[in-house]
Structure formats: C-alpha cells, structure tokens
Coordinates of N, CA and C in Angstrom, one line a residue:
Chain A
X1 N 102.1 82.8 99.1 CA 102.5 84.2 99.0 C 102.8 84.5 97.6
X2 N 102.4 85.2 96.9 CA 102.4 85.9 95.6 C 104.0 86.7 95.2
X3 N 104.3 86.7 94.8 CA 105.9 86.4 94.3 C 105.6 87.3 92.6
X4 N 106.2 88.4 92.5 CA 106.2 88.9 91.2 C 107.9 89.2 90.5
X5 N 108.1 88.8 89.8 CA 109.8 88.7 89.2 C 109.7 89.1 87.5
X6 N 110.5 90.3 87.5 CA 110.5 91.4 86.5 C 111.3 90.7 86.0
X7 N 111.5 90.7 84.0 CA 113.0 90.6 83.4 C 114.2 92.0 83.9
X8 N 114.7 91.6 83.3 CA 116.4 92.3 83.6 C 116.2 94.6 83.0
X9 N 117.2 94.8 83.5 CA 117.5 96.2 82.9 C 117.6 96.3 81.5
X10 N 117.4 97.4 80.8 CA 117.2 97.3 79.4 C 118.0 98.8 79.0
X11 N 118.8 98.4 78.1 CA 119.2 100.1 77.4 C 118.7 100.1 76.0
X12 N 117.9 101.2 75.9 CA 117.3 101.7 74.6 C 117.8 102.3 73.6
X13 N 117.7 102.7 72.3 CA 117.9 103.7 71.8 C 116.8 104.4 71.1
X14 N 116.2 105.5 71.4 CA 115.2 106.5 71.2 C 114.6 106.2 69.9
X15 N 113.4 106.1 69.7 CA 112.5 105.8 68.7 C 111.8 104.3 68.5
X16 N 113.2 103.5 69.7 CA 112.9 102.1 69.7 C 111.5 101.3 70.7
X17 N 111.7 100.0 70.8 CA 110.0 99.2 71.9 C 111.5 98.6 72.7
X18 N 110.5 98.4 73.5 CA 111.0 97.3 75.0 C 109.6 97.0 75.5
X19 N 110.0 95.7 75.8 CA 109.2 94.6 76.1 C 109.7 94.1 77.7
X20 N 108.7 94.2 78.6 CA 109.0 94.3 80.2 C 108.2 92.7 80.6
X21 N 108.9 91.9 81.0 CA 107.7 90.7 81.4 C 107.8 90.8 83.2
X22 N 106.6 90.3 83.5 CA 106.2 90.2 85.2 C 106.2 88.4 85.4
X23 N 106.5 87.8 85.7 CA 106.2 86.4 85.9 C 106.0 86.3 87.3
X24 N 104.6 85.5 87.9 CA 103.6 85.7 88.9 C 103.7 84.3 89.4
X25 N 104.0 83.9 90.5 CA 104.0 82.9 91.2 C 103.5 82.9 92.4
X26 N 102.6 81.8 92.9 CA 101.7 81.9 94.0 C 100.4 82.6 94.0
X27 N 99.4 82.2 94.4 CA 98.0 83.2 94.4 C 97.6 82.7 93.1
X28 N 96.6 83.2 92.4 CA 95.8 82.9 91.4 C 96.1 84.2 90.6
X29 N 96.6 84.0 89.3 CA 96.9 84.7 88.6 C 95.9 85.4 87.4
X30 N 95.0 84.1 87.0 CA 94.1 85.4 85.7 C 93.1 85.8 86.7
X31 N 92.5 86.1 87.8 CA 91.5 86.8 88.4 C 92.0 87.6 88.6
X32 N 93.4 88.4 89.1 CA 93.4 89.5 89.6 C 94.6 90.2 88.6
X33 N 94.2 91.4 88.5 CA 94.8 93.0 87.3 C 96.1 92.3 87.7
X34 N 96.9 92.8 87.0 CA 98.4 93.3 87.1 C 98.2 95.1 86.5
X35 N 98.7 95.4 87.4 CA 99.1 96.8 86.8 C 100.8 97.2 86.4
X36 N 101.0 98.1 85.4 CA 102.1 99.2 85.3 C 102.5 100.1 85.7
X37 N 103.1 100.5 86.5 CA 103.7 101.7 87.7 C 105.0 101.9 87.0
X38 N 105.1 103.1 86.3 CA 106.7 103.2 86.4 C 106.8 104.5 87.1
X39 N 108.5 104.9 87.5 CA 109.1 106.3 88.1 C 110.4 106.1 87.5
X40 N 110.4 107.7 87.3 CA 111.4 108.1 86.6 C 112.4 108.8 87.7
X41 N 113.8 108.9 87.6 CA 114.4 109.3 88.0 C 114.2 110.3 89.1
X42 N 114.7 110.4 90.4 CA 113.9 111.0 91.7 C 112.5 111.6 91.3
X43 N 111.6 110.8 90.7 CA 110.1 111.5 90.3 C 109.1 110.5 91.2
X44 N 107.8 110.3 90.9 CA 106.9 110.2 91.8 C 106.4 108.7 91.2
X45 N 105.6 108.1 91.4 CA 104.9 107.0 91.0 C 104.0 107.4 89.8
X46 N 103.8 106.8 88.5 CA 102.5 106.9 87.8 C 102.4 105.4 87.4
X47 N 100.9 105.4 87.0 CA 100.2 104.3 86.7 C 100.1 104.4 85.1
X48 N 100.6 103.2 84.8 CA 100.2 103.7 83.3 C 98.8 102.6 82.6
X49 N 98.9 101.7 83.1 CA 97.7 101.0 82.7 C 97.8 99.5 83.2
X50 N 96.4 98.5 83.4 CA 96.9 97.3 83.3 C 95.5 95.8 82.8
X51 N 95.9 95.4 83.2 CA 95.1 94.2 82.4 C 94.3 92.9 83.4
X52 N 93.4 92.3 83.6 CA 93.4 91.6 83.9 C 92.9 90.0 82.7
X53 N 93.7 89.3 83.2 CA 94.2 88.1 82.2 C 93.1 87.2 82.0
X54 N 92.5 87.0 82.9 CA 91.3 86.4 82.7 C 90.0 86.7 81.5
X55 N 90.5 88.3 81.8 CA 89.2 88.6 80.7 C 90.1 89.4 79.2
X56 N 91.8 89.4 79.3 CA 92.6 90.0 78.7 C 92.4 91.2 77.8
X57 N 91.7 92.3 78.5 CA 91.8 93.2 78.0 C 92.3 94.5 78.3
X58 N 93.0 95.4 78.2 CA 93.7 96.1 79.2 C 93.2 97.1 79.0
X59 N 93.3 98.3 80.1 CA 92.9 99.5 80.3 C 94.2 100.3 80.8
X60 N 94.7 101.5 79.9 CA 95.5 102.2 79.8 C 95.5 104.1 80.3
X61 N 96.5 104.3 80.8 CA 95.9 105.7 81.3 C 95.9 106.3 80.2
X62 N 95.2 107.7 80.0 CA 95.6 108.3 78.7 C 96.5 109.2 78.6
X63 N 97.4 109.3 78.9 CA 99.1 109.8 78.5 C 99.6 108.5 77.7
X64 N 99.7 107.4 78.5 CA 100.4 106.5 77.3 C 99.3 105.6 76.0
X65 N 98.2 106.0 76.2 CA 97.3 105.3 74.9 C 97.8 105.5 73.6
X66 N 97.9 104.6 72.6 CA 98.8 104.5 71.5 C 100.1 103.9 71.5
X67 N 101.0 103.8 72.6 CA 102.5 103.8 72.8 C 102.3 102.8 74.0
X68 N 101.8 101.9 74.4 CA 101.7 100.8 75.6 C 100.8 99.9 75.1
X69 N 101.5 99.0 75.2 CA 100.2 97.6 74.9 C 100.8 96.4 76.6
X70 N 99.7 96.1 76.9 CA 99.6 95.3 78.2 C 99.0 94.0 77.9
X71 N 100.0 92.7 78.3 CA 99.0 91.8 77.7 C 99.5 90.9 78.6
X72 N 99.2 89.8 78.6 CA 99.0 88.7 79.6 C 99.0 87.6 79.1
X73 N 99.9 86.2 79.7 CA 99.8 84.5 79.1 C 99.6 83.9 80.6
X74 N 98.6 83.9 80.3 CA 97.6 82.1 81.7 C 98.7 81.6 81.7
X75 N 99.1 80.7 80.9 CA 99.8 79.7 80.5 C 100.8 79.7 80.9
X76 N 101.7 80.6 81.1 CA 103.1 80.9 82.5 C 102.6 82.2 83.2
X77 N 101.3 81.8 83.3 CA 101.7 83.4 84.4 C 102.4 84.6 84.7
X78 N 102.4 85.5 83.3 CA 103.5 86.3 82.7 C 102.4 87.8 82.3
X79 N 102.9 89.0 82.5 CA 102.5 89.8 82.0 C 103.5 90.9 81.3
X80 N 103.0 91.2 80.7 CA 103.9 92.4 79.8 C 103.5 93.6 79.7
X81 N 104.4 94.2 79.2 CA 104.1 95.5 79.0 C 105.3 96.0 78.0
X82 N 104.7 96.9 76.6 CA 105.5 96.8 75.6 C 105.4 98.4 76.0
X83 N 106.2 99.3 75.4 CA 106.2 101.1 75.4 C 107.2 101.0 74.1
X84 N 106.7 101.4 73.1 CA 107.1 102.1 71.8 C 107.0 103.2 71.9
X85 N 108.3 104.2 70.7 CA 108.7 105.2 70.3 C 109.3 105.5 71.3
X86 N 110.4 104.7 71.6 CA 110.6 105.6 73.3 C 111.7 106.9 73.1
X87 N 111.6 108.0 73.8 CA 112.1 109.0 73.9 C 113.4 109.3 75.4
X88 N 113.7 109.8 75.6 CA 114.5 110.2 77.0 C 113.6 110.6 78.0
X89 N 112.9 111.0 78.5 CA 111.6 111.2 78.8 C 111.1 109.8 80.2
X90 N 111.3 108.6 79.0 CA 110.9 107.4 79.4 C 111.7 106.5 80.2
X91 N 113.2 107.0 80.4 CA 113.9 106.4 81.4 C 113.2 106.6 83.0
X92 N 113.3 105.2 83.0 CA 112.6 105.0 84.8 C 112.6 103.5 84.9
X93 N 112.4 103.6 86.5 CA 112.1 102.0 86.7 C 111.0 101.7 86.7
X94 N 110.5 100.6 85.5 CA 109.1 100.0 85.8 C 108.6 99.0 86.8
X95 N 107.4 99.3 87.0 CA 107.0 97.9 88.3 C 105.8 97.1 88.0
X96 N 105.6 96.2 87.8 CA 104.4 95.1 87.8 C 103.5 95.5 89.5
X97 N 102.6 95.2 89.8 CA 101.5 95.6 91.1 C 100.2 94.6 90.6
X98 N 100.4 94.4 92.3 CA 99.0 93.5 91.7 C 98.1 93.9 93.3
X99 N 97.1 93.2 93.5 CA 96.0 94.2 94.5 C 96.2 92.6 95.6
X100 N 95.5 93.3 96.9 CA 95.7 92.0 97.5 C 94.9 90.5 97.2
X101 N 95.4 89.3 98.0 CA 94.3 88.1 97.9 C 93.0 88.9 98.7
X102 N 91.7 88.3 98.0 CA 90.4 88.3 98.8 C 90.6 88.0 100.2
X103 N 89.7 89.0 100.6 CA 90.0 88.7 102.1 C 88.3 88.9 102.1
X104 N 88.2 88.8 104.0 CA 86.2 88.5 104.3 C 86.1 90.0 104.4
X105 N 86.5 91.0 104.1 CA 86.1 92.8 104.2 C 86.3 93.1 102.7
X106 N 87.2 92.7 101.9 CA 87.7 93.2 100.7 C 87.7 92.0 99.2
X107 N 87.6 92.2 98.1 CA 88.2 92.1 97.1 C 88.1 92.7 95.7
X108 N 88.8 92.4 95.3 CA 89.5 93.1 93.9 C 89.8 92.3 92.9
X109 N 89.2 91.1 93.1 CA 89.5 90.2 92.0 C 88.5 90.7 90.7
X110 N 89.3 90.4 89.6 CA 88.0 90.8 88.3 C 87.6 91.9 88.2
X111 N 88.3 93.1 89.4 CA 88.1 94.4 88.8 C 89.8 95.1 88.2
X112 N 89.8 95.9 87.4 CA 91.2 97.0 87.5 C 91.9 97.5 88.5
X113 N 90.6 98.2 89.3 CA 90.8 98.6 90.6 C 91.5 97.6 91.9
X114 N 92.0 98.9 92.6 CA 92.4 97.9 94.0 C 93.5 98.4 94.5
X115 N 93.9 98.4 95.4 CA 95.6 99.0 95.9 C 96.7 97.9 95.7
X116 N 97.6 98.4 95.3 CA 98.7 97.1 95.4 C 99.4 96.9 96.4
X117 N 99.5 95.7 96.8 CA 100.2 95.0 97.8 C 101.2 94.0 97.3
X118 N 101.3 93.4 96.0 CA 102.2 93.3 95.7 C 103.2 93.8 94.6
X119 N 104.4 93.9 94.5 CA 105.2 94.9 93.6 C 106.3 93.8 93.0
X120 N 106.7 93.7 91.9 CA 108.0 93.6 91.6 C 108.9 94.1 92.0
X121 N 109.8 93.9 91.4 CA 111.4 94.8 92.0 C 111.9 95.7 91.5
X122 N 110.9 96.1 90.4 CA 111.2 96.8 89.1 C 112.4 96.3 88.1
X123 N 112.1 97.6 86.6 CA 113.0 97.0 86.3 C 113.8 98.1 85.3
X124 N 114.6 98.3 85.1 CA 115.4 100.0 84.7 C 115.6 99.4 83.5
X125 N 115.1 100.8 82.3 CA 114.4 101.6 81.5 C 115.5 102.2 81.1
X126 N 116.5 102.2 80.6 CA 117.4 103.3 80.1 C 117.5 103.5 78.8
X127 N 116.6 105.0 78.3 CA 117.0 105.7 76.7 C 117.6 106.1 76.2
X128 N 118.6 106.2 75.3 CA 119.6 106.7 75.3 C 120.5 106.6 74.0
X129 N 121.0 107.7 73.4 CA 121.1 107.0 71.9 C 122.8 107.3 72.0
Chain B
X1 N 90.4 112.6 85.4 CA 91.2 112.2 86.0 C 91.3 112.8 87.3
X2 N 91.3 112.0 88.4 CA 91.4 112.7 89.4 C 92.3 113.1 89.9
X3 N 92.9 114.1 90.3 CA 94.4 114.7 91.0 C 94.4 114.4 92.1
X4 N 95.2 114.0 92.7 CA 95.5 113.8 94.1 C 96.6 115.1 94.6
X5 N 96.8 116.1 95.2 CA 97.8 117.0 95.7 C 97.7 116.2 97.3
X6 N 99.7 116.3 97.4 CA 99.8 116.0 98.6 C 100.5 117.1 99.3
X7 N 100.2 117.6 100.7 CA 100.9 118.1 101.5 C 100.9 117.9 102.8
X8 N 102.9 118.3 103.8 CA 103.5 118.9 102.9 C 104.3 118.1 101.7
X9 N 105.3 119.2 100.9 CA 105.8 118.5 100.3 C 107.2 118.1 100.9
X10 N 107.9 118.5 101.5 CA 108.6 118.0 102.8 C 107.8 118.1 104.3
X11 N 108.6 116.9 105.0 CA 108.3 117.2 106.6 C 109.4 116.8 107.2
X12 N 109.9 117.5 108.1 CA 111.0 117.3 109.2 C 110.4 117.2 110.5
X13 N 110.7 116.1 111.1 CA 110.7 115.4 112.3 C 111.4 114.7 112.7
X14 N 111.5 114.6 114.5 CA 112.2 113.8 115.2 C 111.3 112.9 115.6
X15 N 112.5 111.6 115.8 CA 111.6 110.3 116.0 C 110.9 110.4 117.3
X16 N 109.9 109.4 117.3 CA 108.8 110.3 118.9 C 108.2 111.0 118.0
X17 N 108.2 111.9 117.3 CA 106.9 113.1 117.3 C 105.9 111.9 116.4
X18 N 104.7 113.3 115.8 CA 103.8 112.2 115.5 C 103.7 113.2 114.1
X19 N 103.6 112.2 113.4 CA 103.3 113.0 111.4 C 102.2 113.2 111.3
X20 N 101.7 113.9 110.4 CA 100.4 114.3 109.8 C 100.6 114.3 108.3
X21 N 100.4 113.7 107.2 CA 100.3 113.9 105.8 C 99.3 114.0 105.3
X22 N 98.8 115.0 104.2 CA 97.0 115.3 103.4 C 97.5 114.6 102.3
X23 N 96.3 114.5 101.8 CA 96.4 113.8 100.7 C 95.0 115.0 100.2
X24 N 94.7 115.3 99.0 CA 93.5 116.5 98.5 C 93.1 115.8 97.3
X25 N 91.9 115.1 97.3 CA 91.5 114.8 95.6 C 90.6 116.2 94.7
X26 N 91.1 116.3 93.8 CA 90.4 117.3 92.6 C 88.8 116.8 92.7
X27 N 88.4 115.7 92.9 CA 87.2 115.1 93.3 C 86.5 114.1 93.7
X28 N 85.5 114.0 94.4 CA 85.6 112.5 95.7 C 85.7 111.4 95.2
X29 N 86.6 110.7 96.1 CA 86.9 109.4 95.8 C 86.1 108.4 96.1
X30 N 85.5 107.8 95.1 CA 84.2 106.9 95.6 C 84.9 105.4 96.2
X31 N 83.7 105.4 97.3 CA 83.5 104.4 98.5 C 85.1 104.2 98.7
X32 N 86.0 105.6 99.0 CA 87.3 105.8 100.0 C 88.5 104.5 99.4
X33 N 88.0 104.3 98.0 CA 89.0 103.8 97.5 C 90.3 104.9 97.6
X34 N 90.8 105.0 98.2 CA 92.2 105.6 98.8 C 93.3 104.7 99.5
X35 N 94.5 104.7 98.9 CA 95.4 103.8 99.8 C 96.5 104.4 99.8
X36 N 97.8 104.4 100.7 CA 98.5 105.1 101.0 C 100.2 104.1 101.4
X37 N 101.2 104.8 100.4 CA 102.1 104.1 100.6 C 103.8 104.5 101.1
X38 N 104.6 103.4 101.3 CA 105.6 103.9 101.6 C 106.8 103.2 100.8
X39 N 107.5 104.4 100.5 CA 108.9 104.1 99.5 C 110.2 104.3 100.2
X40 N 111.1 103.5 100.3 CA 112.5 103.9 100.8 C 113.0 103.5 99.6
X41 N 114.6 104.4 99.2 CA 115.4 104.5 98.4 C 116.0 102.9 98.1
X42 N 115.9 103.0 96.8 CA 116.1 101.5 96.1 C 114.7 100.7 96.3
X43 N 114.1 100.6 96.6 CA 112.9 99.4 96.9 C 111.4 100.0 96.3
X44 N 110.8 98.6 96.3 CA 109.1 99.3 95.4 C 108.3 100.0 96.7
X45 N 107.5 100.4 96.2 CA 106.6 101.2 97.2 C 106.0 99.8 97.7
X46 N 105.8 100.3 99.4 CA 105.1 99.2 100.2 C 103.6 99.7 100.6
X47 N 102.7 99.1 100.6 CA 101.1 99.4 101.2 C 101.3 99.0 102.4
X48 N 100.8 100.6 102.8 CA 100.5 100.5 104.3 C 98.7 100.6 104.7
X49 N 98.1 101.6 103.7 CA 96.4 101.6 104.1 C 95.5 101.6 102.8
X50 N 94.7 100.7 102.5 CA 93.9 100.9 102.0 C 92.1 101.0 102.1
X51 N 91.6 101.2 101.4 CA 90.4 101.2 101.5 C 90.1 102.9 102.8
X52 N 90.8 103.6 102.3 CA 91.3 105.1 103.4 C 91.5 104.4 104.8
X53 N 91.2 103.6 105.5 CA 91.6 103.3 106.5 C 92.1 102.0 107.4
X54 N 92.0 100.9 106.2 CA 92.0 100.0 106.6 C 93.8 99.4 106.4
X55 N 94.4 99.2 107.6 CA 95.7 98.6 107.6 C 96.0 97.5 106.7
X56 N 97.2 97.7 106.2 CA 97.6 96.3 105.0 C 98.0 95.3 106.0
X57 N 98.3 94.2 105.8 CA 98.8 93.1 106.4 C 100.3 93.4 107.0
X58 N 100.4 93.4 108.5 CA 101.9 93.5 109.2 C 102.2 95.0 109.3
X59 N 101.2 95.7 108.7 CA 101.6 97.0 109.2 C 101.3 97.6 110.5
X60 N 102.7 98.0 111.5 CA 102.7 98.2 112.5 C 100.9 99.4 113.0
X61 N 100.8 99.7 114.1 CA 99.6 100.2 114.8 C 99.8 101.7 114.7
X62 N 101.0 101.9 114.6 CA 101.3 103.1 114.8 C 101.0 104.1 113.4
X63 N 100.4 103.3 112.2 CA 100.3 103.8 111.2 C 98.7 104.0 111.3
X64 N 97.6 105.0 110.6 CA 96.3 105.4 110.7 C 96.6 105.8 109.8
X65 N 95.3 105.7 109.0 CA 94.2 106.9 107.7 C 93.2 106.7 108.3
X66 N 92.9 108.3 107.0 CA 91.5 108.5 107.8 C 90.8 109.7 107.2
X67 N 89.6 110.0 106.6 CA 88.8 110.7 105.9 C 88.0 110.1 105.1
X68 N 87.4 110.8 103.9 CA 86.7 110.8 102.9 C 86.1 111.5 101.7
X69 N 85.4 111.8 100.7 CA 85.1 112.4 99.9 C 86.7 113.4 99.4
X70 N 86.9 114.3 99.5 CA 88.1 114.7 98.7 C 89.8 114.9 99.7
X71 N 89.0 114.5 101.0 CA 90.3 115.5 102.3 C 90.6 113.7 102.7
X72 N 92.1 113.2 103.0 CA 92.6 112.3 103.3 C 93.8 112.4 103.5
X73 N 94.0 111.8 105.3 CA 95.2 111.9 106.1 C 95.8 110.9 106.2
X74 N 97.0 110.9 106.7 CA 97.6 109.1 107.1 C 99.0 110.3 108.4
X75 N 98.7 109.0 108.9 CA 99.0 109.6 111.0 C 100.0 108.6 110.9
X76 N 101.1 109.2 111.5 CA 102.2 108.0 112.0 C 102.4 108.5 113.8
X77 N 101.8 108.0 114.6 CA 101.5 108.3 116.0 C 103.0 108.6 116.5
X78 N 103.9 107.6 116.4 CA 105.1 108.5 117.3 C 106.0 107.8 116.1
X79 N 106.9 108.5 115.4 CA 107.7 108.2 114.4 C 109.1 107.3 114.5
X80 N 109.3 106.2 114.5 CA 110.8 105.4 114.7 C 111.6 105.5 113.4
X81 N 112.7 105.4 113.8 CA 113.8 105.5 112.5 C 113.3 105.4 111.0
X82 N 112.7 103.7 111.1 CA 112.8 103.1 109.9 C 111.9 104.0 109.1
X83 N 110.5 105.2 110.0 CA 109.8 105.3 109.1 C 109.9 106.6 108.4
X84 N 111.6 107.3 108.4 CA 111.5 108.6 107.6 C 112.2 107.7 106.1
X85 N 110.8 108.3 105.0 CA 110.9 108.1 103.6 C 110.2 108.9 102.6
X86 N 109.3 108.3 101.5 CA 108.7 109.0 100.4 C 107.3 108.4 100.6
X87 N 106.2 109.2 101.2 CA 104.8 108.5 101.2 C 103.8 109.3 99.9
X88 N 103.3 108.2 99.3 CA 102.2 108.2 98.4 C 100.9 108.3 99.0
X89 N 99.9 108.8 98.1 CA 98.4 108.2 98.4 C 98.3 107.9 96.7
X90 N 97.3 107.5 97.0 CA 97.0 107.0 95.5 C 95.1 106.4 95.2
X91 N 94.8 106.6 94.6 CA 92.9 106.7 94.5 C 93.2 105.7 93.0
X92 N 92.0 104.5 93.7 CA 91.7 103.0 92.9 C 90.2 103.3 92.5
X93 N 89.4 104.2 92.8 CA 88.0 104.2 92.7 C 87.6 104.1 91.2
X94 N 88.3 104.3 90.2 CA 88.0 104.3 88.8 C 89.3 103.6 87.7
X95 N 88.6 102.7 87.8 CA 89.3 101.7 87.3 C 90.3 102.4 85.5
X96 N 89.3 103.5 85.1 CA 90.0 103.8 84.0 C 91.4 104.8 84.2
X97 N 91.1 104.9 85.1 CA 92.4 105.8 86.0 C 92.9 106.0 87.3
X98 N 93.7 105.2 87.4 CA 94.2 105.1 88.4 C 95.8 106.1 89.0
X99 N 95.3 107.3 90.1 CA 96.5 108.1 90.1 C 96.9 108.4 91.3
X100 N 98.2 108.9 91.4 CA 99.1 108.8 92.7 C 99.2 110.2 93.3
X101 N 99.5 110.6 94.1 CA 99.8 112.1 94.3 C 101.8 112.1 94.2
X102 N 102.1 113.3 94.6 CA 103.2 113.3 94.1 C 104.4 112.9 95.1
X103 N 103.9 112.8 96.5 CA 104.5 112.1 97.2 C 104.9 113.1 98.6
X104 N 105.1 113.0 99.1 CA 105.2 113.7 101.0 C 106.3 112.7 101.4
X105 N 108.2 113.8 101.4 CA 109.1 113.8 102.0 C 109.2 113.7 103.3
X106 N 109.3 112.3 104.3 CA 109.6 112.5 105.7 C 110.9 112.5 106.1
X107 N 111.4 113.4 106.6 CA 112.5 113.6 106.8 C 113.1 113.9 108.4
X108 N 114.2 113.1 108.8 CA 114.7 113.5 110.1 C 115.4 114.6 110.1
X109 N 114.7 115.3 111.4 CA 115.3 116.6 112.0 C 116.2 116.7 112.7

C-alpha cells in the first residue's frame, strides 16, 4: 500500500521560499507523477504542477510558472515542491497525490496524467509577516 | 485550460434521497479522463470515480458517474450520513493541466 508522508507546518514571512517534502513508501516510486494540490482556506482544490521522477522533469500549471520548482530524489523516495516570493494569498494546505497502481483496465504510470488515489495529509502554509 | 463548472453549488438532502451533481467542462474531456472526489473537513480529498465511471477501489455501489465529452454527473443512489461533504470533479486528460471544479456542497436537510 503506497503511504505518502508530508514534512511539518511551516510559518512564512512574505517575500520568503518554503520547501514542502512528500516521502513515498510502498509501490514504485520513479514511474508514477507525484503531483501538487494545494487549498487555501475554505477554497477549492488546485493543481499546481508535478513531476514524474523517473524522467525528472516537471510540468507546472501556468499560474504558478516562475515561482514553483518540483523535483524529485529516487534515492529516498522524496518529492518536493519549493513556492517562492510568497505572498498572503499562498496560505493553504498543500498535498502531495499520486495516481493509482496499474491495474488490467487502467494505467498512469510514465504519464502526468491520472486521478489521485493517493494523498498526503497535507501540510499548512502559513504567510504572514 | 479547461474549466470544469460545478453545479449545484450547494445541495440539501435527507439521508435516503438520491444526489445528482454536474460537473460542465469549457471543453471535451478526452477519452473521459474525468474523476470525481470526496472531501470531509480536516482530511485530503478521497477518489471515488475515475476514468468518468469507473469506481476507485472500496468505493461503496451506491456511488455512480457517468457521461462524456463536456456534460458529467456523479449519482449517490440513496445518501447515508457519512456521505454529506465537499465533492470535486476534476479532468486528467492533459497532462499540462490538470483542473478541479470548484466543488458541490452536500448538505443535510
């Protein structure tokens, strides 16, 4: 069973980076995306971009391009996700997502694409100067 | 980018009845990459359907999707307690953007 475990809460101060790690246990980790989901305070889900590790190159929505870097270590099965210049704006909890294992109808391995079935626990984002 | 609009944006129901949620893409979602989810307060969103109709693993019967091209529903046949929350759809069809709709309030009446 695939197990995703966020670092801790973070308090900011505006203009500053935060660095979010995912560490991934169980399942096979560089074939399949990890994505970035964050929500902000009673707001809705967005995607902001994600990576698959294997081929480590990330693909970002374009609202956060320039200000998100997504990156990925094989080597502990860890993904990140950095957000500079942060503003008030950016308080929310973020979530790591990853798409399901291959199954015999479906997979999503080696693509971006895919629905998540696994989530972190998130991890709170506070800006604040 | 494709927009997903959900409606409605609240729903009130008693447990027993049966939900209807839309889900509207700005434009078709290729091969029904659509999946559809459920959020309760404090916790991450859970998958309940992907591929527009295909059940996620352990999800009860009483949950259904269903459409294609821009129009997409998710049916909860007779509603029990646990399932008034915040449901998502959300479109995987293009890997360079990936987006949510804004979410459909179920609420007990």
């Amino acid at each position: 069973q695939v197990q995703l475990v966020q670092s801790g809460a973070e308090v900011k101060k505006p203009g500053s980076s935060v660095k979010v790690s995912c560490k991934a246990s169980g399942g096979t980790f560089s074939s399949y995306a990890i994505s970035w989901v964050r929500q902000a305070p009673g707001q809705g889900l967005e995607w902001m971009g994600g990576i698959i590790p294997i081929f480590g190159t990330a693909n970002y929505a374009q609202k956060f391009q320039g200000r998100v870097t997504i990156t990925a270590d094989e080597s502990t099965s860890t993904a990140y996700m950095e957000l500079s210049s942060l503003r008030s704006e950016d308080t929310a909890v973020y979530y790591c997502a990853r798409p399901p294992d291959c199954s015999s109808t479906s997979c999503y391995a080696g693509t971006l694409g895919g629905p998540f079935d696994y989530w972190g626990q998130g991890t709170l984002v506070t800006v604040s100067s | 980018e494709i927009v997903l609009t959900q409606s409605p944006g609240t729903l009130s129901l008693s447990p027993g009845e049966r939900a209807t949620l839309s889900c509207r893409a700005s434009q078709s979602v290729s091969s029904s990459y659509l999946a559809w989810y459920q959020q309760k307060p404090g916790q991450a969103p859970r998958l309940l359907i992907y591929g527009a109709s295909s059940r996620a693993t352990g999800i009860p019967d009483r949950f259904s999707g269903s459409g294609s091209g821009t129009d997409f529903t998710l049916t909860i046949s007779r509603l029990e307690p646990e399932d008034f929350a915040v449901y998502y759809c959300q479109q995987y069809g293009s890997s360079s953007s990936i987006t949510f709709g804004q979410g459909t309030r179920l609420e007990i009446k």
